Structures are given as C-alpha cells and as structure tokens.
Short mmCIF file of C-alpha atoms in Angstrom, two decimals:
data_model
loop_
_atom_site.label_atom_id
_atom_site.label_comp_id
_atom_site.label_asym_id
_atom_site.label_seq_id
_atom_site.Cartn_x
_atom_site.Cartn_y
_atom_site.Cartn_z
CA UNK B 16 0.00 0.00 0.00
CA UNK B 17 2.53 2.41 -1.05
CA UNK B 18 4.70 3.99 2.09
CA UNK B 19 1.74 4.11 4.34
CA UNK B 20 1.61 1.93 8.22
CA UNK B 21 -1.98 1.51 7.74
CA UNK B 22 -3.36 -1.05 9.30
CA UNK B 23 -6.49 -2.83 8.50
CA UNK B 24 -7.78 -5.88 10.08
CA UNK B 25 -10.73 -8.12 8.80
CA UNK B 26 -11.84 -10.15 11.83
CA UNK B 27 -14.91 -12.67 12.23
CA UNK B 28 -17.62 -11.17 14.63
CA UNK B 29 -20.22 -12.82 16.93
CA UNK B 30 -22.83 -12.49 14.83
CA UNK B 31 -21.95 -15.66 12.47
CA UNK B 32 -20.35 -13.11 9.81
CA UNK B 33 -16.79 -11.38 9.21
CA UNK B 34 -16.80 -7.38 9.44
CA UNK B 35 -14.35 -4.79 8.82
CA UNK B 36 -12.53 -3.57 12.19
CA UNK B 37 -9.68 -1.13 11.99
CA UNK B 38 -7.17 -0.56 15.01
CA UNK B 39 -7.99 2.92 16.56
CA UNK B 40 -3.99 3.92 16.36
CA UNK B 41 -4.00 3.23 12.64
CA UNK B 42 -4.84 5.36 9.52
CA UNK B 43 -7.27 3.16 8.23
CA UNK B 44 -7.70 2.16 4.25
CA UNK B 45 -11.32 1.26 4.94
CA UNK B 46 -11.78 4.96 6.41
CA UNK B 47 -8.86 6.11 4.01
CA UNK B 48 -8.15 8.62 6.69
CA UNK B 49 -5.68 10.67 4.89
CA UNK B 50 -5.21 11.77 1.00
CA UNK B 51 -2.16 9.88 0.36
CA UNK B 52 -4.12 6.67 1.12
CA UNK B 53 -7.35 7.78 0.02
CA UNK B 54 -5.70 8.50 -3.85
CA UNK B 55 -4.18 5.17 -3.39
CA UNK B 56 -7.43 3.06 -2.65
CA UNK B 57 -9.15 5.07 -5.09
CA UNK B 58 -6.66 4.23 -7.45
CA UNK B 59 -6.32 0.37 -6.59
CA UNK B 60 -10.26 0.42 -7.59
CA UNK B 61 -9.82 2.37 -11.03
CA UNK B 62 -7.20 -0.47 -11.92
CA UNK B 63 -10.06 -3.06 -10.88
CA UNK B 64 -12.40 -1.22 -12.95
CA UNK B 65 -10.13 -0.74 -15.75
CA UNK B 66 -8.81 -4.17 -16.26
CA UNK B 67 -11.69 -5.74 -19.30
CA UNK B 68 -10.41 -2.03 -21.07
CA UNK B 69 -6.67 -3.19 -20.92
CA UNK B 70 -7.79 -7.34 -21.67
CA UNK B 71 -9.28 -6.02 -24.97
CA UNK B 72 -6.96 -3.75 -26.11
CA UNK B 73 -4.70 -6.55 -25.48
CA UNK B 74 -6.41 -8.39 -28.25
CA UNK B 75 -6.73 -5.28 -30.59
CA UNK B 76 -2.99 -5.05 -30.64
CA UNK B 77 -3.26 -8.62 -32.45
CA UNK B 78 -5.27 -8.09 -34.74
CA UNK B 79 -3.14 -4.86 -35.72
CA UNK B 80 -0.02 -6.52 -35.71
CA UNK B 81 -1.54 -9.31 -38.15
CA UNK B 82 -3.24 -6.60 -40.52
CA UNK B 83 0.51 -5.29 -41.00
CA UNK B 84 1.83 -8.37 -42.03
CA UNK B 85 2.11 -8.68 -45.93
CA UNK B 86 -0.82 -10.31 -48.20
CA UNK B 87 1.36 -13.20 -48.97
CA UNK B 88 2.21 -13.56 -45.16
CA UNK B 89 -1.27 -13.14 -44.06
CA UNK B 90 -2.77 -16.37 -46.43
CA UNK B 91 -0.40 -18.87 -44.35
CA UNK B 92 -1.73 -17.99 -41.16
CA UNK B 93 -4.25 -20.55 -39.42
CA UNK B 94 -8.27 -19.30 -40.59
CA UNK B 95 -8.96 -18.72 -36.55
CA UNK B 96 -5.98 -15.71 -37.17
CA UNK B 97 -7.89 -14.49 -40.58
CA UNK B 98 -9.81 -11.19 -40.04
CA UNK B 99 -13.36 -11.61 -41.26
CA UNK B 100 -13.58 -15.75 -41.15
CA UNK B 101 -15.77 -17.25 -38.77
CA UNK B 102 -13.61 -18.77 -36.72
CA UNK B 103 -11.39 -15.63 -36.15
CA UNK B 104 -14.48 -14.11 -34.68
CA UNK B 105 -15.68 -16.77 -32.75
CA UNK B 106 -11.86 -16.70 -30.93
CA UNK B 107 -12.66 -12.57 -30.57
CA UNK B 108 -15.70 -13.76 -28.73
CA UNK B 109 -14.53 -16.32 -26.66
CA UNK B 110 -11.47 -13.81 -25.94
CA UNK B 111 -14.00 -10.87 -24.67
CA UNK B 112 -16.69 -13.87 -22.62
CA UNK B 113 -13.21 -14.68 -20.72
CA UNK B 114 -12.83 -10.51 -20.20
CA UNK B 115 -16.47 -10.19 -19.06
CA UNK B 116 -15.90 -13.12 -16.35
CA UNK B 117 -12.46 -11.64 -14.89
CA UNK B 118 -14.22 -8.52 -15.29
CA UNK B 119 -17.26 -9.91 -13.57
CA UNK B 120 -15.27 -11.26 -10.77
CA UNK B 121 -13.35 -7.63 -9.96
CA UNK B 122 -16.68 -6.12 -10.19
CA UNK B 123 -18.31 -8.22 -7.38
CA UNK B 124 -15.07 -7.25 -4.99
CA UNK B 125 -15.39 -4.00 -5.67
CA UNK B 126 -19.55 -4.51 -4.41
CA UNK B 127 -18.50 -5.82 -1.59
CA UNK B 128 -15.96 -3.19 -0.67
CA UNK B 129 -18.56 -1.03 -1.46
CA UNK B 130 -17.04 0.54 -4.89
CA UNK B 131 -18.30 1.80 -8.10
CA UNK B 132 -17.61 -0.77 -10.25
CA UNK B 133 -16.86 -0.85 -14.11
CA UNK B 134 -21.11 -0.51 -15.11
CA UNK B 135 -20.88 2.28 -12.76
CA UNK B 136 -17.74 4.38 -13.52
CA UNK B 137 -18.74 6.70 -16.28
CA UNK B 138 -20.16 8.86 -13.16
CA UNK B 139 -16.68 8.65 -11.52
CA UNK B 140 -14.22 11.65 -12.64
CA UNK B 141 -11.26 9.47 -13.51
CA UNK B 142 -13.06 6.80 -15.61
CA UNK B 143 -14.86 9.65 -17.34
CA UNK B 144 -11.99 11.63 -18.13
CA UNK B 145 -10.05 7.68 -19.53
CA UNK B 146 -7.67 8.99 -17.18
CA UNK B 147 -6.19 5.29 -17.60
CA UNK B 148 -3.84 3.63 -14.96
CA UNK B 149 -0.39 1.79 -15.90
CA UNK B 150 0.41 -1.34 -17.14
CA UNK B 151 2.14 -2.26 -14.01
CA UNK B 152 -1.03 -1.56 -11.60
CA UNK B 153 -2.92 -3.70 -14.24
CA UNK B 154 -0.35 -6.41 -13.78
CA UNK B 155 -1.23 -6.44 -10.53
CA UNK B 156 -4.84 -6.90 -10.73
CA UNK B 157 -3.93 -10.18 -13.47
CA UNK B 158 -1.78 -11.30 -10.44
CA UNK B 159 -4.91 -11.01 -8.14
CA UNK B 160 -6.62 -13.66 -10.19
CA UNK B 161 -3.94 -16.09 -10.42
CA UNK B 162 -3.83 -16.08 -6.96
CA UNK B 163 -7.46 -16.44 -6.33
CA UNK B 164 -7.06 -19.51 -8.51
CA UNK B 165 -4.09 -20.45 -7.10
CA UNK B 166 -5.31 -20.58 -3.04
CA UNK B 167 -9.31 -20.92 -3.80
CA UNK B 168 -9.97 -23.63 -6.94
CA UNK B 169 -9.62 -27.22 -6.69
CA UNK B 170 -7.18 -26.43 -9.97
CA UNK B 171 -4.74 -24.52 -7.35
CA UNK B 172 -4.42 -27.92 -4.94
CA UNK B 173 -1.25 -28.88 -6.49
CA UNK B 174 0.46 -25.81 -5.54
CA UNK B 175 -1.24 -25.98 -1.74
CA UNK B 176 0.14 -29.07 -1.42
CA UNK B 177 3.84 -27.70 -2.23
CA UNK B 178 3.81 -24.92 -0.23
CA UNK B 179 1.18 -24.90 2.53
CA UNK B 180 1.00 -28.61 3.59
CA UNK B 181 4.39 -28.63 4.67
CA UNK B 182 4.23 -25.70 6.59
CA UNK B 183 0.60 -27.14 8.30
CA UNK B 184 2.45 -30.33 9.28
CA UNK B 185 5.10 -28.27 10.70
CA UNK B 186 2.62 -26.13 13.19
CA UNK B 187 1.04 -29.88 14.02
CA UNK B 188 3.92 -31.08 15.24
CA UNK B 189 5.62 -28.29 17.50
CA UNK B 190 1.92 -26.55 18.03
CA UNK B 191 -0.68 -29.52 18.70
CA UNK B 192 -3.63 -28.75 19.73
CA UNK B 193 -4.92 -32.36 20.25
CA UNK B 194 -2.77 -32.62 23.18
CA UNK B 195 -4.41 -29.23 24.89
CA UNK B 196 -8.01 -29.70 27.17
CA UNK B 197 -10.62 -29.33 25.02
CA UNK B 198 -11.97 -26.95 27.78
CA UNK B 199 -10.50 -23.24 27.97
CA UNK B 200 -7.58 -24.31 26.39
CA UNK B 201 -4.66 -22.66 25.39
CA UNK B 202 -5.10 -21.74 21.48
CA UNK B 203 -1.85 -20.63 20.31
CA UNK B 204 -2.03 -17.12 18.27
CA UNK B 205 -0.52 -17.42 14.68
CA UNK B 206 0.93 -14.42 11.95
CA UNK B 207 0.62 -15.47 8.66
CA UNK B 208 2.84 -12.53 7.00
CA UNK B 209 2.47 -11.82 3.49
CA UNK B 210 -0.94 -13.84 3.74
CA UNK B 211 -1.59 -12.50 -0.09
CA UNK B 212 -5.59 -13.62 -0.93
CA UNK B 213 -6.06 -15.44 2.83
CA UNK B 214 -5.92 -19.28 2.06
CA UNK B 215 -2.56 -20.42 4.52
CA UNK B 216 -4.44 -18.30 7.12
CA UNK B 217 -7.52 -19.62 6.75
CA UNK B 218 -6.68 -23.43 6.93
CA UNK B 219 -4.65 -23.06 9.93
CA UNK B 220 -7.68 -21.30 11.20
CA UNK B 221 -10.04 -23.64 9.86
CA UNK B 222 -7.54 -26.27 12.01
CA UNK B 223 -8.33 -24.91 15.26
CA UNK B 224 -5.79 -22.18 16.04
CA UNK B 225 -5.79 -18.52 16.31
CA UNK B 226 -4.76 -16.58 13.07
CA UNK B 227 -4.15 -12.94 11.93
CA UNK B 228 -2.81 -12.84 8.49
CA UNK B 229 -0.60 -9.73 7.19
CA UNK B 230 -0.78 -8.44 3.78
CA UNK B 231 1.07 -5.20 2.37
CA UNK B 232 -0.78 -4.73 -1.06
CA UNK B 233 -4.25 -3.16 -1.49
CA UNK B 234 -5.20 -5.18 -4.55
CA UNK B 235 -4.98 -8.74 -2.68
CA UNK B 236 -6.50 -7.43 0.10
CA UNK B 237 -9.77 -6.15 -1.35
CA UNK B 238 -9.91 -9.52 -2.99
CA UNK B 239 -9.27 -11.81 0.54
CA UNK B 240 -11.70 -9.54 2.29
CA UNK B 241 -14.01 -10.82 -0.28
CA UNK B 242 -13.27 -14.46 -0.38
CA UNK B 243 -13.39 -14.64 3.61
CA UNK B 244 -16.25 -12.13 4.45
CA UNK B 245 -18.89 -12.57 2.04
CA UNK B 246 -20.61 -15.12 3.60
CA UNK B 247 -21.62 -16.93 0.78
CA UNK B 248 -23.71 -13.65 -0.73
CA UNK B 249 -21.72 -13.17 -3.96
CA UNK B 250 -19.97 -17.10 -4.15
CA UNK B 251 -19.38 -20.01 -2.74
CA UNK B 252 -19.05 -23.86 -4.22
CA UNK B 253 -22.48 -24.35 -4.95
CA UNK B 254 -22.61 -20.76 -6.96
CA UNK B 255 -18.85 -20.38 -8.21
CA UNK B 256 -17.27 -18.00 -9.53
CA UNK B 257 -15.94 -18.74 -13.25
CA UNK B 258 -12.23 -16.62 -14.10
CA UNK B 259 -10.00 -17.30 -16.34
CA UNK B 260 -6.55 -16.34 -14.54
CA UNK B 261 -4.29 -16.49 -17.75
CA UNK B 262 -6.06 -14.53 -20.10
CA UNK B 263 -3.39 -12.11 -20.90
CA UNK B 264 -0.67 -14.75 -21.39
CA UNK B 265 0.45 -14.82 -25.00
CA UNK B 266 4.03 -16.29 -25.12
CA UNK B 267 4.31 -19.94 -24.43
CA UNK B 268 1.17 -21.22 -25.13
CA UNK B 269 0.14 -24.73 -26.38
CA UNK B 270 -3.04 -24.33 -27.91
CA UNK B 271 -5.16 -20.79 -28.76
CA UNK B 272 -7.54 -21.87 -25.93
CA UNK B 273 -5.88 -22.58 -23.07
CA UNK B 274 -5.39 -18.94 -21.78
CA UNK B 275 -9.46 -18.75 -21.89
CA UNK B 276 -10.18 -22.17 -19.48
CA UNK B 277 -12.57 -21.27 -16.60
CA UNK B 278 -11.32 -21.59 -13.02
CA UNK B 279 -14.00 -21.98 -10.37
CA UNK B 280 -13.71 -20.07 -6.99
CA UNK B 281 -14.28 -20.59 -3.83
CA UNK B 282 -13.69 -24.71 -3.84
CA UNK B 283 -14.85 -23.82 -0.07
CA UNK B 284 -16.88 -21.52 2.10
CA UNK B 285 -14.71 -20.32 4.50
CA UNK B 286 -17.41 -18.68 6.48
CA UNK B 287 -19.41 -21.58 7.13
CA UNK B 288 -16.14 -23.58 8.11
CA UNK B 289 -15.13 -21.13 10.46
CA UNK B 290 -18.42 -19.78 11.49
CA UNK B 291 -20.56 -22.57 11.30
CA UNK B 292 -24.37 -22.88 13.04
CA UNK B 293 -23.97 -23.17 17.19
CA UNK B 294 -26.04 -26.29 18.01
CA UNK B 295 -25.46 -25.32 21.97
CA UNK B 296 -24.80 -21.86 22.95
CA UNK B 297 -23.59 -22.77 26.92
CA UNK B 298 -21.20 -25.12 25.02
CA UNK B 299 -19.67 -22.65 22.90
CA UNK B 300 -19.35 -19.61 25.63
CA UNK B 301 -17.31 -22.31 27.73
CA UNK B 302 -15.48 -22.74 25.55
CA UNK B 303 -12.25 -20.27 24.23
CA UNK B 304 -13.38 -19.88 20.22
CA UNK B 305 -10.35 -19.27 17.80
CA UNK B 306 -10.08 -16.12 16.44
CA UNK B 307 -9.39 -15.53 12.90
CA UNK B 308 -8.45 -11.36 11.35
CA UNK B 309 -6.92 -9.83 8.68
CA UNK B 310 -4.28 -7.08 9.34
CA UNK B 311 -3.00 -4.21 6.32
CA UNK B 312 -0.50 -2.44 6.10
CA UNK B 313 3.73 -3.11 6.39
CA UNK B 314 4.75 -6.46 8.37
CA UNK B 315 6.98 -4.44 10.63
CA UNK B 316 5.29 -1.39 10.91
CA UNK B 317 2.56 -3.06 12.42
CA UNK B 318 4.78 -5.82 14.70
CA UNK B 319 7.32 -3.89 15.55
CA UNK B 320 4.96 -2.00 18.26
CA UNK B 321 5.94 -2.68 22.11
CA UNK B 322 2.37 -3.88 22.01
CA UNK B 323 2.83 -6.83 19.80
CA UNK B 324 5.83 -7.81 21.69
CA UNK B 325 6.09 -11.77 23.17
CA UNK B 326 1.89 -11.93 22.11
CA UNK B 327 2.59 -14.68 19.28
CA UNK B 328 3.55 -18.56 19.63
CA UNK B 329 4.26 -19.06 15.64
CA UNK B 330 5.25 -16.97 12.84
CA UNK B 331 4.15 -19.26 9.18
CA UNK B 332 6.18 -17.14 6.59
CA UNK B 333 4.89 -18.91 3.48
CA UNK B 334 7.34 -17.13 0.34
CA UNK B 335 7.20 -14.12 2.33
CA UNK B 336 11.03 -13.40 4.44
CA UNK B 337 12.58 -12.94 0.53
CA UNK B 338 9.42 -10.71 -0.42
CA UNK B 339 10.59 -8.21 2.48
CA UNK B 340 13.01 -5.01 1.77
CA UNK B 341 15.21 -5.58 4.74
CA UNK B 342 15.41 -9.44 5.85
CA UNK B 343 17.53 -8.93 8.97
CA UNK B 344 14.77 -5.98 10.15
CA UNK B 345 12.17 -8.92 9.49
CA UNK B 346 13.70 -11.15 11.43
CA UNK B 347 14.46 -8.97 14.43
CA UNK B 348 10.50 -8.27 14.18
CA UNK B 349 9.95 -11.70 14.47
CA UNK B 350 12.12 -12.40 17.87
CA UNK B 351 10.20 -9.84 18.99
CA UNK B 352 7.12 -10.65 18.49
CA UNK B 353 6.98 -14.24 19.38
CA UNK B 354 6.69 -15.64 22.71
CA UNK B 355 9.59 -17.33 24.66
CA UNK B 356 10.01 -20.46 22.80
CA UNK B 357 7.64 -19.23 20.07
CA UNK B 358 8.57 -19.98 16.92
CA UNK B 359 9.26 -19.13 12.96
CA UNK B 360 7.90 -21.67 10.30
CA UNK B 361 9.10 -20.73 7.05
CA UNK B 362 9.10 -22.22 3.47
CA UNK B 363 10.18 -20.81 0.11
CA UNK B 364 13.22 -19.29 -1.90
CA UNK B 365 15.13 -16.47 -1.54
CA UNK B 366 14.27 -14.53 -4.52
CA UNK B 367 14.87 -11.07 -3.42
CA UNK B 368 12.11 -8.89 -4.55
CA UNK B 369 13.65 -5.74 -3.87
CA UNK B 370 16.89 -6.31 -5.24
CA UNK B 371 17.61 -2.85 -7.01
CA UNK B 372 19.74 -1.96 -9.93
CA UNK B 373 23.14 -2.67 -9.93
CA UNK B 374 25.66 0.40 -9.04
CA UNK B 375 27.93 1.32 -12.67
CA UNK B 376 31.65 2.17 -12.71
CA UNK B 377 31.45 5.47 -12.05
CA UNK B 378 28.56 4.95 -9.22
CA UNK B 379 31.33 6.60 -5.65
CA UNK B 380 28.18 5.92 -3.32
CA UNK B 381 24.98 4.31 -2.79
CA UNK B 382 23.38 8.21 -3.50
CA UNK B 383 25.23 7.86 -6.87
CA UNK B 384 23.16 4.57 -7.96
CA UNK B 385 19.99 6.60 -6.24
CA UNK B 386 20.00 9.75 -8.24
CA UNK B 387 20.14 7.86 -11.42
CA UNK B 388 17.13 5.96 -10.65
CA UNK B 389 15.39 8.34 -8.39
CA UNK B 390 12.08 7.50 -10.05
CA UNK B 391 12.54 4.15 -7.68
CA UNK B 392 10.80 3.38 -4.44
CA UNK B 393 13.73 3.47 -1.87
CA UNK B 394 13.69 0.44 -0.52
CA UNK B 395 15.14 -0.98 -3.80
CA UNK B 396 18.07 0.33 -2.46
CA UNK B 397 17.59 -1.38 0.91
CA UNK B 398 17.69 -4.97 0.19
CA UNK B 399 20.57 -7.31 0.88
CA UNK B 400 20.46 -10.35 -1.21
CA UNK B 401 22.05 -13.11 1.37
CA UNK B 402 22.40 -16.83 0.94
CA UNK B 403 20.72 -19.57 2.46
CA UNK B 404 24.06 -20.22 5.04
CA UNK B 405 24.34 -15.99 5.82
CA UNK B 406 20.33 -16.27 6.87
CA UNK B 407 20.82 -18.85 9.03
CA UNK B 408 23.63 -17.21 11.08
CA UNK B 409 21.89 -14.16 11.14
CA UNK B 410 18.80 -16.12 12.66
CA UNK B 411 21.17 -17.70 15.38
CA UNK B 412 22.91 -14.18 16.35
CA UNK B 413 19.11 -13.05 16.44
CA UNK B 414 18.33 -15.39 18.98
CA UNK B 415 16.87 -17.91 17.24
CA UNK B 416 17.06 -22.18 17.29
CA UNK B 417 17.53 -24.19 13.97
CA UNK B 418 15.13 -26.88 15.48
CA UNK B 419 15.42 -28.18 11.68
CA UNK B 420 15.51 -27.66 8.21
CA UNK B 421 15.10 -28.67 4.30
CA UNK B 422 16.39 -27.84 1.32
CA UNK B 423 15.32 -29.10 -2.18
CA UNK B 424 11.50 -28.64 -1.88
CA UNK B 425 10.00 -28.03 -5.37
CA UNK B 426 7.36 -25.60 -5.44
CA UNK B 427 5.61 -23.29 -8.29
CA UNK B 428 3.63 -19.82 -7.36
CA UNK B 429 0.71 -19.22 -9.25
CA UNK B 430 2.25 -20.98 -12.49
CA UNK B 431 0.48 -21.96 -15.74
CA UNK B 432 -0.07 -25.64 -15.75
CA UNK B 433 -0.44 -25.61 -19.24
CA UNK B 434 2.16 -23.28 -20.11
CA UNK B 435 5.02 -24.21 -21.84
CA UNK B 436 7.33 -22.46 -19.09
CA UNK B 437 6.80 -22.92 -15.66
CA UNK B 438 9.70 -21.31 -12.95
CA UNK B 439 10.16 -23.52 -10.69
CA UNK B 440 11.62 -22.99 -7.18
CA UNK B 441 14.13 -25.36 -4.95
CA UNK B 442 12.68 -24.02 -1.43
CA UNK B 443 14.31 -23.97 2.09
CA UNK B 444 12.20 -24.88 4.90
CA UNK B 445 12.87 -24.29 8.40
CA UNK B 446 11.80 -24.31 12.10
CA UNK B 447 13.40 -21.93 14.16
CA UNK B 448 12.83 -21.28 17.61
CA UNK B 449 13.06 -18.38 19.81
CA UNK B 450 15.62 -18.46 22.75
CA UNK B 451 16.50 -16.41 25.70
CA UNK B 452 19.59 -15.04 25.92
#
C-alpha cells in the first residue's frame, strides 16, 4: 500500500459473519483517513475497474499486428488468425466472454468493498476523463486472479500441497492442539505474514488455532476480504465464480484456448467452516473460540509496536522473508514478536524482490546509484540479497534455534499448468525457535 503503516484488520464477529474492524492507532484504508491513502485506494479500484479495457486492447494489438503483415504472409496464417472468417471471430468472442468473467469477478469485490464498479464508472471523474492507470497496476490486478485460482480452486491444490501442507504439518507437530483440554484451552495465536488472498491463514484457522494474516498490497486485500467475508452472498461452491486467470498470457502457449479455461472459486466456504451454526450456545461460551483477522499495512510497521511484543507462539512465513526489503529488520521483528520459545515456520526461496539496480563504474556511493534511478521506491536500495548459510547465522545471532531444516522442496507460485514455461523454485524450509539469551 505504497509507504503508508496503515493497518487494517478483517476479523470474524459474533454475529456468524466477518466485518471490517480497523485498530484505533492506525490510519485506516477502509476509512482512508488521509489523502495519500485515500488517492491510493481510489486508485487500486480504477485499476479493478479498468482491467476488461486493458484485456481487450490486449487483443486489438493482435489483430493490428496481423493486418501489417504482408498479403502473402497473411494467407499462411491458421483461418482462426484471418480477419473476417468465422472462426477468427468466434476466438474474438470467446477472448472478450473470458474478459467479461475476470471482469465480472473484480466487479463483485469492488460490491463488496462497497465501490463503483466498471457498469458504474462513467459517473466517476477518472473513468470519465479515460484517465487510464499503468500497465504495471494492471499487472497487478492479473496477479490477483492467479492467486485467487491459485489458493481458492480445486485447480490450485497442487500448488497448496507444495507450499502450505508442509508448513501445516510443521505447526502440528511443535503446536498440537490435540494434546491441549478441550476446555479453555490454550489456542496458540498465529501471523501469517504476506498472507496474499487469505488461504494459509484460513486453513490453519479452519484447524483450530488462532490466526491474523498480514498483507502489504491493497489489490490482494480487497480480494481476501471478499473471499473470507462474504458469507456466501456473492460465491461459494455451490454458486462459483468462473475466471480465467491467464487470459493475458500470449508467449508460451500450447493451444489458442488454453489462456481462456474457466477456473472456479471458492472450492470452499470459509465462512461456514469457520463460522458454522452453534447447536449449543452454553457449550460454545465455555469454551475459548479461535479467532481468525486480517491485518494491512507493512509487516513491521505493524509488529514492531511494544504492544505486539512476546503476544505470538508461531510466525508461518509462506514465500514471504525474501518478499521483504530488509530481511535482517524482518527477522528482528519476528524475535520480537513471538513468545519465549515461540517460533518461525518458514518455506520458500530467496528470490529477493527488492533487489535494485546494480551500481555502474562510475557509481562513488549508494546516492550515486539513487540519483540515477530516483524515479525508484527506496527500498530498492535497501535490500541485501544473502544466501541460504548468511540467513541462518543471522537467525542464530538473532536469537533464534535451527530446530530443523530442508532444502530441495520443489514448489511453483501461481504458475500456468499448461504453459510451456513454468519457474520452478528449490525451497528452504525451516523451524526456528526463539531463545533467551
């Protein structure tokens, strides 16, 4: 969410439904309390809106480039690529039915967040005006779907299985609950940073313990607040959603159609897993109940607070520690805020999202490499990309115990099944627990 500390939290309620609840020290995105993070929100929403616009002019550049080829190039291409046949038009319409369901699906999160949405934006200023946004906000939104397909469709189980199993087995082990009283029990409290569109954090709700998951970006978490709150109103398994995640994906594609395949969402309703019926109310208030939030805004911004301090038994950093501008802050944060003998489950590479352009020749400082990119956020220039063996020293001067680890453990992140690339990642996987010095 740009520079802001906002935080946001989406918590369930005692009413058998999730509601919004932001932390009265925060500048809240719901409220959007100030105009730095009002224009952003408003502008996470115009990118929502805007997205069928982009998808179709997507396809008109096509069709452009293949009315510049030359007559003699343009009678050997296939009759689905021939302006005017049949078949070229039935792929145009196909292409803009897969548009109109992405589009459908943005349009139903912004409803529930209470938006205009893309019927409704000819009255908004900015839509009016085709004050567009860029390509990279619209990249985002495409990444918003493959996620949703990735953590809610039966078609995204494969890549649960990688990357969230392990780290569930994990918590099992060194957090069990079946060995707590089943009466006022102990229920550990969990972080799921970088919790992205909610799924990690809602199974290891949905397994009995209590969960907050963290996400920094506005555009997944419009779309988790919808998965986990709407209570079955706008989807759920019996009334899916249809998206088709890939629809923008030209280059390595097998066959025309495979970018246009329908993904159902939700394969579950979280809110009647988490929230279901009660069947005997002086059972339930004798009972502690898990509790289960959502919390916006920067991962140490928020946990870094004196108040946060020892209140967490497990960290589950799912692909997240490498997603962070400063690892070693991150990992201070996390001593921090977990209890004595808390500890850090983590699984994923080290991929180093904001590792910033390299320094040239003539480059005498770190302000040299700055000025020539000063169009950059600044923490590209934060990030130190360290190895697998610096981390774990670091963790150990930290305060931390290796309790143990794995290398080697194959995982993809929202890829293309059918694609014909597919990056694949060798993760590390670790438990690491806290120690008193």
């Amino acid at each position: 969410m740009g520079k802001d500390d906002a935080t946001q939290q989406v918590s369930s309620s005692s009413q058998n439904q999730h509601c919004i609840r932001c932390d009265d020290d925060a500048n809240c995105n719901v409220n959007k309390s100030n105009d730095d993070e009002q224009r952003h929100f408003e502008s996470v929403c115009t990118a929502y809106r805007q997205y069928g616009d982009f998808s179709i002019s997507q396809l008109r550049q096509r069709d452009f480039r293949l009315k510049a080829l030359s007559d003699s190039q343009r009678k050997l291409l296939p009759v689905g690529l021939k302006i005017g046949a049949p078949e070229c038009t039935k792929r145009f319409k196909d292409y803009r039915d897969a548009t109109i369901r992405n589009q459908f699906c943005l349009d139903c999160i912004l409803k529930h967040a209470g938006q205009p949405h893309s019927q409704q934006r000819e009255s908004l200023d900015v839509d009016a005006a085709k004050r567009y946004v860029t390509d990279d906000q619209i990249s985002k939104v495409s990444s918003v779907l493959k996620s949703l397909s990735r953590d809610w469709s039966e078609d995204g189980r494969v890549e649960r299985d990688m990357a969230y199993s392990p780290i569930k087995a994990l918590i099992h082990k060194y957090l069990p609950l079946e060995s707590l009283s089943s009466d006022f029990r102990w229920i550990p409290r969990i972080v799921v940073p970088g919790a992205g569109v909610g799924r990690l954090a809602f199974d290891l709700a949905a397994m009995g313990y209590s969960v907050q998951g963290n996400e920094f970006s506005l555009y997944m978490l419009l779309a988790s607040d919808f998965i986990l709150n709407n209570g079955g109103n706008f989807c759920n398994p019996e009334r899916p959603l249809h998206i088709s995640p890939w629809l923008q994906e030209s280059r390595n594609v097998h066959k025309s159609t495979d970018p246009l395949r329908t993904i159902q969402i939700p394969d579950v309703d979280p809110v009647a897993i988490l929230m279901p019926p009660i069947q005997d109310e002086e059972a339930t208030e004798s009972k502690q109940v898990p509790e289960f939030s959502m919390a916006g805004g920067d991962f140490v911004s928020i946990y870094n607070h004196d108040q946060e301090a020892g209140q967490w038994d497990c960290v589950a950093s799912c692909f997240f520690l490498d997603a962070t501008p400063n690892i070693v802050e991150t990992l201070q944060v996390i001593y921090k805020m977990l209890k004595p003998g808390g500890i850090l489950v983590n699984l994923g590479p080290l991929l180093y999202h904001w590792c910033g352009p390299p320094m040239r020749p003539g480059d005498n400082s770190l302000q040299d490499c700055r000025r020539r990119y000063s169009l950059l956020d600044d923490r590209y220039f934060t990030s130190i990309d360290l190895s697998y063996d610096d981390v774990k020293v670091i963790l150990e001067k930290v305060g931390f115990e290796i309790l143990e680890e794995k290398t080697g453990i194959q995982c993809y992140y929202t890829a293309d099944q059918r694609s014909m690339m597919k990056t694949e990642y060798q993760c590390v996987s670790f438990v690491a627990k806290k120690t008193i010095f």
